[in-house]
PDB file of C-alpha atoms in Angstrom:
ATOM      1  CA  UNK A  63       0.141  -0.142  -0.205  1.00 48.00           C
ATOM      2  CA  UNK A  64       1.745   3.141  -1.008  1.00 42.00           C
ATOM      3  CA  UNK A  65       3.119   4.575   2.105  1.00 37.00           C
ATOM      4  CA  UNK A  66      -0.027   2.932   4.490  1.00 38.00           C
ATOM      5  CA  UNK A  67      -1.505   6.522   4.246  1.00 42.00           C
ATOM      6  CA  UNK A  68      -4.417   6.898   6.879  1.00 42.00           C
ATOM      7  CA  UNK A  69      -4.694   3.585   7.821  1.00 37.00           C
ATOM      8  CA  UNK A  70      -1.419   3.458   9.443  1.00 37.00           C
ATOM      9  CA  UNK A  71      -2.773   5.614  11.853  1.00 43.00           C
ATOM     10  CA  UNK A  72      -5.855   4.169  13.015  1.00 36.00           C
ATOM     11  CA  UNK A  73      -4.687   3.586  16.410  1.00 37.00           C
ATOM     12  CA  UNK A  74      -3.842   6.691  17.507  1.00 40.00           C
ATOM     13  CA  UNK A  75      -6.686   8.777  16.163  1.00 42.00           C
ATOM     14  CA  UNK A  76      -9.655   6.737  15.318  1.00 44.00           C
ATOM     15  CA  UNK A  77      -8.783   4.813  18.961  1.00 41.00           C
ATOM     16  CA  UNK A  78      -8.429   7.580  21.160  1.00 40.00           C
ATOM     17  CA  UNK A  79     -11.599   9.445  18.920  1.00 43.00           C
ATOM     18  CA  UNK A  80     -14.211   8.026  21.833  1.00 35.00           C
ATOM     19  CA  UNK A  81     -11.840   7.949  24.599  1.00 33.00           C
ATOM     20  CA  UNK A  82     -10.161   4.929  23.780  1.00 34.00           C
ATOM     21  CA  UNK A  83      -5.856   4.973  22.568  1.00 32.00           C
ATOM     22  CA  UNK A  84      -3.322   2.503  21.170  1.00 32.00           C
ATOM     23  CA  UNK A  85      -2.919   0.335  24.491  1.00 32.00           C
ATOM     24  CA  UNK A  86      -6.868   0.376  25.484  1.00 31.00           C
ATOM     25  CA  UNK A  87      -6.803  -3.520  25.431  1.00 31.00           C
ATOM     26  CA  UNK A  88      -3.883  -3.556  28.214  1.00 31.00           C
ATOM     27  CA  UNK A  89      -7.373  -1.763  30.055  1.00 30.00           C
ATOM     28  CA  UNK A  90     -10.165  -3.169  28.496  1.00 32.00           C
ATOM     29  CA  UNK A  91      -9.302  -6.999  28.663  1.00 34.00           C
ATOM     30  CA  UNK A  92     -12.069  -8.302  29.679  1.00 33.00           C
ATOM     31  CA  UNK A  93     -14.655  -6.291  27.274  1.00 41.00           C
ATOM     32  CA  UNK A  94     -13.488  -7.977  24.707  1.00 45.00           C
ATOM     33  CA  UNK A  95     -14.292  -5.241  22.237  1.00 52.00           C
ATOM     34  CA  UNK A  96     -11.063  -3.373  22.296  1.00 64.00           C
ATOM     35  CA  UNK A  97      -8.462  -6.626  22.489  1.00 84.00           C
ATOM     36  CA  UNK A  98     -10.375  -7.237  19.150  1.00 84.00           C
ATOM     37  CA  UNK A  99      -9.645  -4.042  17.230  1.00 86.00           C
ATOM     38  CA  UNK A 100      -6.175  -3.752  18.310  1.00 88.00           C
ATOM     39  CA  UNK A 101      -5.113  -7.351  16.303  1.00 90.00           C
ATOM     40  CA  UNK A 102      -7.834  -5.390  13.642  1.00 91.00           C
ATOM     41  CA  UNK A 103      -5.510  -2.673  13.795  1.00 89.00           C
ATOM     42  CA  UNK A 104      -2.193  -5.084  13.295  1.00 89.00           C
ATOM     43  CA  UNK A 105      -4.502  -7.261  10.746  1.00 90.00           C
ATOM     44  CA  UNK A 106      -5.334  -3.948   8.397  1.00 89.00           C
ATOM     45  CA  UNK A 107      -1.151  -2.798   8.894  1.00 83.00           C
ATOM     46  CA  UNK A 108      -0.292  -6.386   7.011  1.00 84.00           C
ATOM     47  CA  UNK A 109      -2.780  -5.805   4.399  1.00 83.00           C
ATOM     48  CA  UNK A 110      -5.070  -8.842   5.690  1.00 89.00           C
ATOM     49  CA  UNK A 111      -7.851  -6.643   4.827  1.00 91.00           C
ATOM     50  CA  UNK A 112     -10.770  -9.196   5.042  1.00 92.00           C
ATOM     51  CA  UNK A 113      -9.551 -10.670   7.888  1.00 93.00           C
ATOM     52  CA  UNK A 114      -9.268  -7.372  10.145  1.00 93.00           C
ATOM     53  CA  UNK A 115     -12.888  -6.791   8.495  1.00 94.00           C
ATOM     54  CA  UNK A 116     -13.800  -9.910   9.862  1.00 93.00           C
ATOM     55  CA  UNK A 117     -12.715  -9.214  13.571  1.00 90.00           C
ATOM     56  CA  UNK A 118     -14.422  -5.920  12.907  1.00 92.00           C
ATOM     57  CA  UNK A 119     -17.849  -7.256  12.342  1.00 91.00           C
ATOM     58  CA  UNK A 120     -17.441  -9.476  15.259  1.00 89.00           C
ATOM     59  CA  UNK A 121     -16.862  -6.456  17.300  1.00 88.00           C
ATOM     60  CA  UNK A 122     -19.872  -4.903  15.641  1.00 89.00           C
ATOM     61  CA  UNK A 123     -22.148  -8.022  17.202  1.00 86.00           C
ATOM     62  CA  UNK A 124     -21.438  -7.279  20.655  1.00 81.00           C
ATOM     63  CA  UNK A 125     -21.831  -3.498  20.546  1.00 71.00           C
ATOM     64  CA  UNK A 126     -23.483  -1.611  17.758  1.00 54.00           C
ATOM     65  CA  UNK A 127     -22.839   1.503  19.278  1.00 51.00           C
ATOM     66  CA  UNK A 128     -18.909   0.651  18.486  1.00 77.00           C
ATOM     67  CA  UNK A 129     -17.862   3.548  16.790  1.00 89.00           C
ATOM     68  CA  UNK A 130     -13.930   3.252  16.749  1.00 90.00           C
ATOM     69  CA  UNK A 131     -15.216  -0.397  14.857  1.00 92.00           C
ATOM     70  CA  UNK A 132     -17.195   1.844  12.276  1.00 94.00           C
ATOM     71  CA  UNK A 133     -14.478   4.229  11.076  1.00 95.00           C
ATOM     72  CA  UNK A 134     -11.716   1.744  11.244  1.00 95.00           C
ATOM     73  CA  UNK A 135     -14.002  -0.348   9.035  1.00 96.00           C
ATOM     74  CA  UNK A 136     -14.772   2.449   6.554  1.00 96.00           C
ATOM     75  CA  UNK A 137     -11.511   2.868   6.557  1.00 94.00           C
ATOM     76  CA  UNK A 138     -10.171  -0.372   5.032  1.00 96.00           C
ATOM     77  CA  UNK A 139     -12.790  -0.720   2.967  1.00 96.00           C
ATOM     78  CA  UNK A 140     -11.291   2.881   1.412  1.00 96.00           C
ATOM     79  CA  UNK A 141      -8.278   0.942   1.274  1.00 93.00           C
ATOM     80  CA  UNK A 142     -10.130  -1.721  -1.001  1.00 93.00           C
ATOM     81  CA  UNK A 143     -11.111   0.689  -3.302  1.00 93.00           C
ATOM     82  CA  UNK A 144     -15.046  -0.793  -1.960  1.00 96.00           C
ATOM     83  CA  UNK A 145     -16.581   2.895  -2.037  1.00 96.00           C
ATOM     84  CA  UNK A 146     -19.742   2.067  -1.465  1.00 97.00           C
ATOM     85  CA  UNK A 147     -19.385  -0.550   1.228  1.00 97.00           C
ATOM     86  CA  UNK A 148     -17.615   1.988   3.274  1.00 97.00           C
ATOM     87  CA  UNK A 149     -20.523   4.753   2.667  1.00 97.00           C
ATOM     88  CA  UNK A 150     -22.846   2.104   4.465  1.00 97.00           C
ATOM     89  CA  UNK A 151     -20.196   2.136   7.307  1.00 96.00           C
ATOM     90  CA  UNK A 152     -19.963   5.932   7.838  1.00 97.00           C
ATOM     91  CA  UNK A 153     -23.797   5.903   7.462  1.00 96.00           C
ATOM     92  CA  UNK A 154     -24.314   3.665  10.454  1.00 94.00           C
ATOM     93  CA  UNK A 155     -22.859   5.561  12.574  1.00 94.00           C
ATOM     94  CA  UNK A 156     -25.188   8.017  12.190  1.00 92.00           C
ATOM     95  CA  UNK A 157     -26.783   9.079  15.294  1.00 89.00           C
ATOM     96  CA  UNK A 158     -24.311   6.984  17.118  1.00 88.00           C
ATOM     97  CA  UNK A 159     -22.094   9.787  16.652  1.00 90.00           C
ATOM     98  CA  UNK A 160     -21.744  13.151  16.781  1.00 92.00           C
ATOM     99  CA  UNK A 161     -22.457  14.809  13.049  1.00 92.00           C
ATOM    100  CA  UNK A 162     -18.778  16.065  13.098  1.00 94.00           C
ATOM    101  CA  UNK A 163     -17.563  12.383  12.942  1.00 95.00           C
ATOM    102  CA  UNK A 164     -20.354  10.820  11.022  1.00 96.00           C
ATOM    103  CA  UNK A 165     -20.075  13.842   8.560  1.00 96.00           C
ATOM    104  CA  UNK A 166     -16.083  13.888   8.339  1.00 97.00           C
ATOM    105  CA  UNK A 167     -16.089  10.180   7.776  1.00 97.00           C
ATOM    106  CA  UNK A 168     -18.665  10.527   4.672  1.00 98.00           C
ATOM    107  CA  UNK A 169     -16.810  13.501   2.892  1.00 98.00           C
ATOM    108  CA  UNK A 170     -13.803  11.722   3.365  1.00 98.00           C
ATOM    109  CA  UNK A 171     -15.775   8.429   1.408  1.00 98.00           C
ATOM    110  CA  UNK A 172     -17.098  11.456  -1.017  1.00 98.00           C
ATOM    111  CA  UNK A 173     -13.863  12.918  -1.214  1.00 97.00           C
ATOM    112  CA  UNK A 174     -12.793   9.266  -2.393  1.00 96.00           C
ATOM    113  CA  UNK A 175     -15.575   8.801  -4.613  1.00 96.00           C
ATOM    114  CA  UNK A 176     -15.043  11.905  -6.974  1.00 96.00           C
ATOM    115  CA  UNK A 177     -11.283  10.788  -7.448  1.00 94.00           C
ATOM    116  CA  UNK A 178     -12.333   7.628  -8.701  1.00 92.00           C
ATOM    117  CA  UNK A 179     -15.008   9.062 -11.279  1.00 94.00           C
ATOM    118  CA  UNK A 180     -12.329  11.810 -11.608  1.00 94.00           C
ATOM    119  CA  UNK A 181     -15.401  14.549 -11.083  1.00 97.00           C
ATOM    120  CA  UNK A 182     -13.075  17.004 -10.033  1.00 96.00           C
ATOM    121  CA  UNK A 183     -15.849  19.686  -9.903  1.00 97.00           C
ATOM    122  CA  UNK A 184     -17.595  17.350  -7.192  1.00 98.00           C
ATOM    123  CA  UNK A 185     -13.942  16.596  -4.890  1.00 98.00           C
ATOM    124  CA  UNK A 186     -13.721  20.639  -5.260  1.00 98.00           C
ATOM    125  CA  UNK A 187     -17.277  21.118  -3.298  1.00 98.00           C
ATOM    126  CA  UNK A 188     -15.991  18.146  -1.129  1.00 98.00           C
ATOM    127  CA  UNK A 189     -13.212  19.908  -0.506  1.00 98.00           C
ATOM    128  CA  UNK A 190     -14.857  23.199   0.161  1.00 97.00           C
ATOM    129  CA  UNK A 191     -18.047  20.903   2.232  1.00 97.00           C
ATOM    130  CA  UNK A 192     -14.680  19.757   4.538  1.00 97.00           C
ATOM    131  CA  UNK A 193     -13.567  23.042   5.438  1.00 96.00           C
ATOM    132  CA  UNK A 194     -16.454  24.048   5.809  1.00 95.00           C
ATOM    133  CA  UNK A 195     -17.078  21.273   9.283  1.00 94.00           C
ATOM    134  CA  UNK A 196     -13.858  22.062  10.110  1.00 92.00           C
ATOM    135  CA  UNK A 197     -13.378  25.698  10.105  1.00 79.00           C
ATOM    136  CA  UNK A 198     -15.550  26.341  13.410  1.00 69.00           C
ATOM    137  CA  UNK A 199     -13.188  23.923  15.279  1.00 62.00           C
ATOM    138  CA  UNK A 200      -9.991  25.789  13.187  1.00 58.00           C
ATOM    139  CA  UNK A 201      -6.949  27.534  14.779  1.00 54.00           C
ATOM    140  CA  UNK A 202      -4.277  29.482  13.532  1.00 50.00           C
ATOM    141  CA  UNK A 203      -1.733  26.491  13.025  1.00 56.00           C
ATOM    142  CA  UNK A 204      -2.287  22.810  14.898  1.00 59.00           C
ATOM    143  CA  UNK A 205      -2.776  23.883  18.622  1.00 59.00           C
ATOM    144  CA  UNK A 206      -0.418  21.917  21.032  1.00 61.00           C
ATOM    145  CA  UNK A 207      -2.594  19.890  22.166  1.00 62.00           C
ATOM    146  CA  UNK A 208      -5.286  19.244  19.232  1.00 69.00           C
ATOM    147  CA  UNK A 209      -8.189  16.333  19.595  1.00 82.00           C
ATOM    148  CA  UNK A 210      -8.073  13.388  16.919  1.00 86.00           C
ATOM    149  CA  UNK A 211     -11.080  15.054  15.009  1.00 90.00           C
ATOM    150  CA  UNK A 212      -8.840  18.155  14.111  1.00 89.00           C
ATOM    151  CA  UNK A 213      -5.610  16.176  12.909  1.00 88.00           C
ATOM    152  CA  UNK A 214      -8.039  14.095  11.163  1.00 92.00           C
ATOM    153  CA  UNK A 215      -9.546  16.334   9.113  1.00 94.00           C
ATOM    154  CA  UNK A 216      -6.475  17.936   8.815  1.00 93.00           C
ATOM    155  CA  UNK A 217      -5.102  14.913   6.774  1.00 94.00           C
ATOM    156  CA  UNK A 218      -8.244  14.464   4.718  1.00 96.00           C
ATOM    157  CA  UNK A 219      -7.971  18.300   3.884  1.00 97.00           C
ATOM    158  CA  UNK A 220      -4.326  17.671   3.055  1.00 96.00           C
ATOM    159  CA  UNK A 221      -5.105  14.626   0.897  1.00 97.00           C
ATOM    160  CA  UNK A 222      -8.281  16.280  -1.006  1.00 98.00           C
ATOM    161  CA  UNK A 223      -6.085  19.333  -1.500  1.00 98.00           C
ATOM    162  CA  UNK A 224      -3.205  17.500  -3.088  1.00 97.00           C
ATOM    163  CA  UNK A 225      -5.527  15.243  -5.088  1.00 97.00           C
ATOM    164  CA  UNK A 226      -7.323  18.526  -6.832  1.00 97.00           C
ATOM    165  CA  UNK A 227      -3.355  19.888  -7.349  1.00 97.00           C
ATOM    166  CA  UNK A 228      -3.396  22.058  -5.094  1.00 98.00           C
ATOM    167  CA  UNK A 229       0.446  21.131  -3.797  1.00 97.00           C
ATOM    168  CA  UNK A 230       1.174  24.122  -1.392  1.00 96.00           C
ATOM    169  CA  UNK A 231      -2.318  24.405   0.240  1.00 96.00           C
ATOM    170  CA  UNK A 232      -2.056  20.159   0.860  1.00 96.00           C
ATOM    171  CA  UNK A 233       1.417  20.690   2.624  1.00 94.00           C
ATOM    172  CA  UNK A 234      -0.047  24.089   4.451  1.00 93.00           C
ATOM    173  CA  UNK A 235      -2.880  21.735   6.515  1.00 94.00           C
ATOM    174  CA  UNK A 236      -0.162  19.811   7.455  1.00 90.00           C
ATOM    175  CA  UNK A 237       1.136  22.375   9.893  1.00 80.00           C
ATOM    176  CA  UNK A 238       2.645  21.248  13.126  1.00 79.00           C
ATOM    177  CA  UNK A 239       5.388  23.330  13.963  1.00 76.00           C
ATOM    178  CA  UNK A 240       7.807  20.699  12.690  1.00 84.00           C
ATOM    179  CA  UNK A 241       8.522  18.039  11.121  1.00 86.00           C
ATOM    180  CA  UNK A 242       9.934  15.565  13.091  1.00 84.00           C
ATOM    181  CA  UNK A 243       6.323  16.114  15.020  1.00 83.00           C
ATOM    182  CA  UNK A 244       4.314  14.471  12.010  1.00 85.00           C
ATOM    183  CA  UNK A 245       3.079  11.130  12.387  1.00 86.00           C
ATOM    184  CA  UNK A 246       4.156   9.191   9.138  1.00 88.00           C
ATOM    185  CA  UNK A 247       1.336   9.371   7.319  1.00 87.00           C
ATOM    186  CA  UNK A 248       1.191  13.236   7.266  1.00 90.00           C
ATOM    187  CA  UNK A 249       5.222  13.378   6.730  1.00 93.00           C
ATOM    188  CA  UNK A 250       4.481  11.060   3.021  1.00 94.00           C
ATOM    189  CA  UNK A 251       2.045  13.926   2.534  1.00 93.00           C
ATOM    190  CA  UNK A 252       4.441  16.729   2.603  1.00 94.00           C
ATOM    191  CA  UNK A 253       6.923  14.962   0.770  1.00 96.00           C
ATOM    192  CA  UNK A 254       4.915  14.429  -1.942  1.00 96.00           C
ATOM    193  CA  UNK A 255       3.612  17.448  -1.919  1.00 96.00           C
ATOM    194  CA  UNK A 256       7.087  18.830  -2.413  1.00 96.00           C
ATOM    195  CA  UNK A 257       7.831  16.641  -4.475  1.00 96.00           C
ATOM    196  CA  UNK A 258       4.982  17.311  -6.795  1.00 96.00           C
ATOM    197  CA  UNK A 259       5.963  21.213  -6.256  1.00 97.00           C
ATOM    198  CA  UNK A 260       9.985  20.330  -7.457  1.00 96.00           C
ATOM    199  CA  UNK A 261      11.006  21.257  -4.265  1.00 96.00           C
ATOM    200  CA  UNK A 262      13.621  18.344  -3.177  1.00 97.00           C
ATOM    201  CA  UNK A 263      15.728  20.808  -1.044  1.00 96.00           C
ATOM    202  CA  UNK A 264      12.623  20.969   1.637  1.00 95.00           C
ATOM    203  CA  UNK A 265      12.865  17.016   1.371  1.00 96.00           C
ATOM    204  CA  UNK A 266      16.178  16.343   2.356  1.00 95.00           C
ATOM    205  CA  UNK A 267      16.115  19.567   4.871  1.00 94.00           C
ATOM    206  CA  UNK A 268      13.362  17.628   6.663  1.00 93.00           C
ATOM    207  CA  UNK A 269      16.873  15.111   7.445  1.00 93.00           C
ATOM    208  CA  UNK A 270      20.236  15.976   9.433  1.00 88.00           C
ATOM    209  CA  UNK A 271      22.641  15.531   6.411  1.00 89.00           C
ATOM    210  CA  UNK A 272      23.431  11.360   5.810  1.00 92.00           C
ATOM    211  CA  UNK A 273      21.305   8.913   7.728  1.00 91.00           C
ATOM    212  CA  UNK A 274      22.697   7.528  11.216  1.00 85.00           C
ATOM    213  CA  UNK A 275      22.642   3.702  12.586  1.00 82.00           C
ATOM    214  CA  UNK A 276      20.156   3.354  15.299  1.00 83.00           C
ATOM    215  CA  UNK A 277      17.445   6.796  13.912  1.00 85.00           C
ATOM    216  CA  UNK A 278      17.010   5.446  10.244  1.00 91.00           C
ATOM    217  CA  UNK A 279      13.030   6.010   8.421  1.00 93.00           C
ATOM    218  CA  UNK A 280      11.305   4.067   7.366  1.00 93.00           C
ATOM    219  CA  UNK A 281      11.217   2.302   4.548  1.00 95.00           C
ATOM    220  CA  UNK A 282       8.947   4.576   2.177  1.00 96.00           C
ATOM    221  CA  UNK A 283      10.762   7.756   3.634  1.00 96.00           C
ATOM    222  CA  UNK A 284      14.299   6.062   2.587  1.00 97.00           C
ATOM    223  CA  UNK A 285      13.072   6.285  -1.356  1.00 98.00           C
ATOM    224  CA  UNK A 286      11.712   9.778  -1.189  1.00 98.00           C
ATOM    225  CA  UNK A 287      14.988  11.012   0.485  1.00 97.00           C
ATOM    226  CA  UNK A 288      17.212   9.292  -1.895  1.00 97.00           C
ATOM    227  CA  UNK A 289      14.701  10.278  -5.509  1.00 97.00           C
ATOM    228  CA  UNK A 290      15.447  14.132  -3.909  1.00 97.00           C
ATOM    229  CA  UNK A 291      18.737  13.568  -3.120  1.00 96.00           C
ATOM    230  CA  UNK A 292      19.497  12.438  -7.264  1.00 95.00           C
ATOM    231  CA  UNK A 293      16.981  15.242  -8.340  1.00 95.00           C
ATOM    232  CA  UNK A 294      18.715  17.853  -6.822  1.00 94.00           C
ATOM    233  CA  UNK A 295      22.228  16.587  -8.262  1.00 87.00           C
ATOM    234  CA  UNK A 296      24.675  17.390  -5.866  1.00 86.00           C
ATOM    235  CA  UNK A 297      26.996  14.282  -5.816  1.00 87.00           C
ATOM    236  CA  UNK A 298      25.840  13.315  -2.078  1.00 90.00           C
ATOM    237  CA  UNK A 299      24.624   9.875  -2.541  1.00 94.00           C
ATOM    238  CA  UNK A 300      24.221   8.301   1.077  1.00 96.00           C
ATOM    239  CA  UNK A 301      19.900   8.512   0.856  1.00 97.00           C
ATOM    240  CA  UNK A 302      20.522   6.780  -2.368  1.00 97.00           C
ATOM    241  CA  UNK A 303      23.239   4.010  -1.144  1.00 97.00           C
ATOM    242  CA  UNK A 304      20.988   3.174   1.980  1.00 97.00           C
ATOM    243  CA  UNK A 305      17.554   3.001  -0.635  1.00 97.00           C
ATOM    244  CA  UNK A 306      19.406   0.089  -2.589  1.00 98.00           C
ATOM    245  CA  UNK A 307      20.527  -1.121   0.165  1.00 96.00           C
ATOM    246  CA  UNK A 308      16.664  -1.381   1.606  1.00 95.00           C
ATOM    247  CA  UNK A 309      15.481  -2.294  -1.399  1.00 97.00           C
ATOM    248  CA  UNK A 310      18.107  -5.297  -2.666  1.00 96.00           C
ATOM    249  CA  UNK A 311      16.705  -7.151   1.196  1.00 95.00           C
ATOM    250  CA  UNK A 312      12.912  -6.539   0.289  1.00 95.00           C
ATOM    251  CA  UNK A 313      13.539  -8.110  -2.714  1.00 95.00           C
ATOM    252  CA  UNK A 314      15.808 -10.895  -1.587  1.00 95.00           C
ATOM    253  CA  UNK A 315      12.703 -11.487   1.057  1.00 93.00           C
ATOM    254  CA  UNK A 316       9.994 -11.497  -2.023  1.00 89.00           C
ATOM    255  CA  UNK A 317       8.745  -9.429   0.875  1.00 78.00           C
ATOM    256  CA  UNK A 318       5.218  -8.920  -0.142  1.00 78.00           C
ATOM    257  CA  UNK A 319       4.126  -6.681   2.539  1.00 78.00           C
ATOM    258  CA  UNK A 320       4.174  -2.693   1.403  1.00 82.00           C
ATOM    259  CA  UNK A 321       5.427  -3.353  -2.428  1.00 93.00           C
ATOM    260  CA  UNK A 322       4.963   0.593  -3.044  1.00 95.00           C
ATOM    261  CA  UNK A 323       8.531   1.025  -0.949  1.00 96.00           C
ATOM    262  CA  UNK A 324       9.521  -1.077  -4.013  1.00 97.00           C
ATOM    263  CA  UNK A 325       7.754   0.641  -6.837  1.00 97.00           C
ATOM    264  CA  UNK A 326       8.373   4.084  -5.844  1.00 98.00           C
ATOM    265  CA  UNK A 327      11.880   2.864  -5.686  1.00 98.00           C
ATOM    266  CA  UNK A 328      11.761   1.313  -8.991  1.00 98.00           C
ATOM    267  CA  UNK A 329       9.932   4.019 -10.475  1.00 98.00           C
ATOM    268  CA  UNK A 330      11.386   7.703  -9.227  1.00 97.00           C
ATOM    269  CA  UNK A 331      15.406   6.369  -7.504  1.00 97.00           C
ATOM    270  CA  UNK A 332      16.434   3.172  -9.927  1.00 97.00           C
ATOM    271  CA  UNK A 333      14.095   3.002 -13.072  1.00 97.00           C
ATOM    272  CA  UNK A 334      13.544  -0.058 -14.136  1.00 97.00           C
ATOM    273  CA  UNK A 335       9.641  -0.532 -16.148  1.00 96.00           C
ATOM    274  CA  UNK A 336       9.508  -4.033 -15.751  1.00 96.00           C
ATOM    275  CA  UNK A 337      10.235  -3.847 -11.530  1.00 97.00           C
ATOM    276  CA  UNK A 338       7.631  -1.167 -11.605  1.00 97.00           C
ATOM    277  CA  UNK A 339       5.217  -2.413 -13.216  1.00 97.00           C
ATOM    278  CA  UNK A 340       5.177  -6.236 -11.312  1.00 96.00           C
ATOM    279  CA  UNK A 341       5.887  -3.913  -7.370  1.00 97.00           C
ATOM    280  CA  UNK A 342       3.133  -1.533  -8.607  1.00 97.00           C
ATOM    281  CA  UNK A 343       0.597  -3.911  -9.541  1.00 96.00           C
ATOM    282  CA  UNK A 344       1.445  -6.463  -6.770  1.00 95.00           C
ATOM    283  CA  UNK A 345       0.372  -2.968  -4.122  1.00 95.00           C
ATOM    284  CA  UNK A 346      -2.881  -2.132  -6.361  1.00 94.00           C
ATOM    285  CA  UNK A 347      -4.031  -5.561  -6.025  1.00 93.00           C
ATOM    286  CA  UNK A 348      -4.087  -5.284  -2.180  1.00 90.00           C
ATOM    287  CA  UNK A 349      -4.602  -1.639  -1.741  1.00 90.00           C
ATOM    288  CA  UNK A 350      -6.346   0.926  -3.777  1.00 92.00           C
ATOM    289  CA  UNK A 351      -5.816   4.699  -2.308  1.00 92.00           C
ATOM    290  CA  UNK A 352      -5.086   7.287  -4.880  1.00 94.00           C
ATOM    291  CA  UNK A 353      -1.012   7.219  -3.867  1.00 93.00           C
ATOM    292  CA  UNK A 354      -1.466   3.206  -4.808  1.00 94.00           C
ATOM    293  CA  UNK A 355      -3.092   4.279  -8.156  1.00 94.00           C
ATOM    294  CA  UNK A 356      -1.327   6.983  -8.701  1.00 94.00           C
ATOM    295  CA  UNK A 357       1.905   4.746  -8.575  1.00 96.00           C
ATOM    296  CA  UNK A 358       0.442   2.125 -10.675  1.00 97.00           C
ATOM    297  CA  UNK A 359      -0.557   5.000 -13.180  1.00 96.00           C
ATOM    298  CA  UNK A 360       3.180   6.200 -13.178  1.00 97.00           C
ATOM    299  CA  UNK A 361       4.552   2.446 -13.696  1.00 97.00           C
ATOM    300  CA  UNK A 362       2.235   2.331 -16.658  1.00 96.00           C
ATOM    301  CA  UNK A 363       3.800   5.270 -17.887  1.00 95.00           C
ATOM    302  CA  UNK A 364       6.941   4.321 -17.494  1.00 95.00           C
ATOM    303  CA  UNK A 365       6.634   1.219 -19.250  1.00 90.00           C
ATOM    304  CA  UNK A 366       5.182   3.634 -22.345  1.00 88.00           C
ATOM    305  CA  UNK A 367       8.297   5.504 -22.687  1.00 83.00           C
ATOM    306  CA  UNK A 368      10.432   2.396 -22.301  1.00 76.00           C
ATOM    307  CA  UNK A 369       8.442   0.551 -25.081  1.00 73.00           C
ATOM    308  CA  UNK A 370       8.938   3.812 -27.675  1.00 71.00           C
ATOM    309  CA  UNK A 371      13.143   3.861 -27.039  1.00 62.00           C
TER     310      UNK A 371
END
């Protein structure tokens, strides 16, 4: 899945929305639902989406008012490209969650739906509606202790701005005080926005020089740093060397998890149309979010160019 995107924040954002936490299972082990939610979150990270959905159904059978399960269910269905099913999960929240939460859920689904149908006018309307829903809660910049809903809405606003091609707006919605404070999903959105604006220097500026053992970012970040380093052409190759080592290990392991990192590498860092197409297709077979679609399109374009030559 391209960069784990919003789903990686399920434990840290969705679970706390209603008083839970990533460690809710430790505090509520006897209730049943929190441990299942934690298991479902692990399964979705491993891209075992159907198994995660089955666990969430068990949660909902025990407590139909389990909003966390509905939100996670909607997110996983979106990752699978199952728009109508995700919409049903959001609609099931009506009357059982606040209008802010159910409305945000529906606008997230609507944004994905309009992107799939390539209806940019409808996507622009959805983006504006989400801003209106967010505006009563908004402040200048990111508050010191933002609520989970505040963070969630800004992530969605950043995503929809990016899909509309408003890359500078996308970055502005992610207004944490420092890059390091961002969860990985936000870091990736920032890096991709800067890449789209052709600002590789901003990407490399997020790190203090070359990589250091013991403080390496995730592979999805490493390949983006390597691409930026290559674009700047300053002669420095430390991130490119690290990316080559990491990807070689992943290829040797035939690791099926998060092949978006491999596709990105073979598109933007070490172009190889056959490998880019292979890994982009493997990724898209599992995850069908906008970033996954962009990767597949880029791999296909690379293949077309290679055939022309």
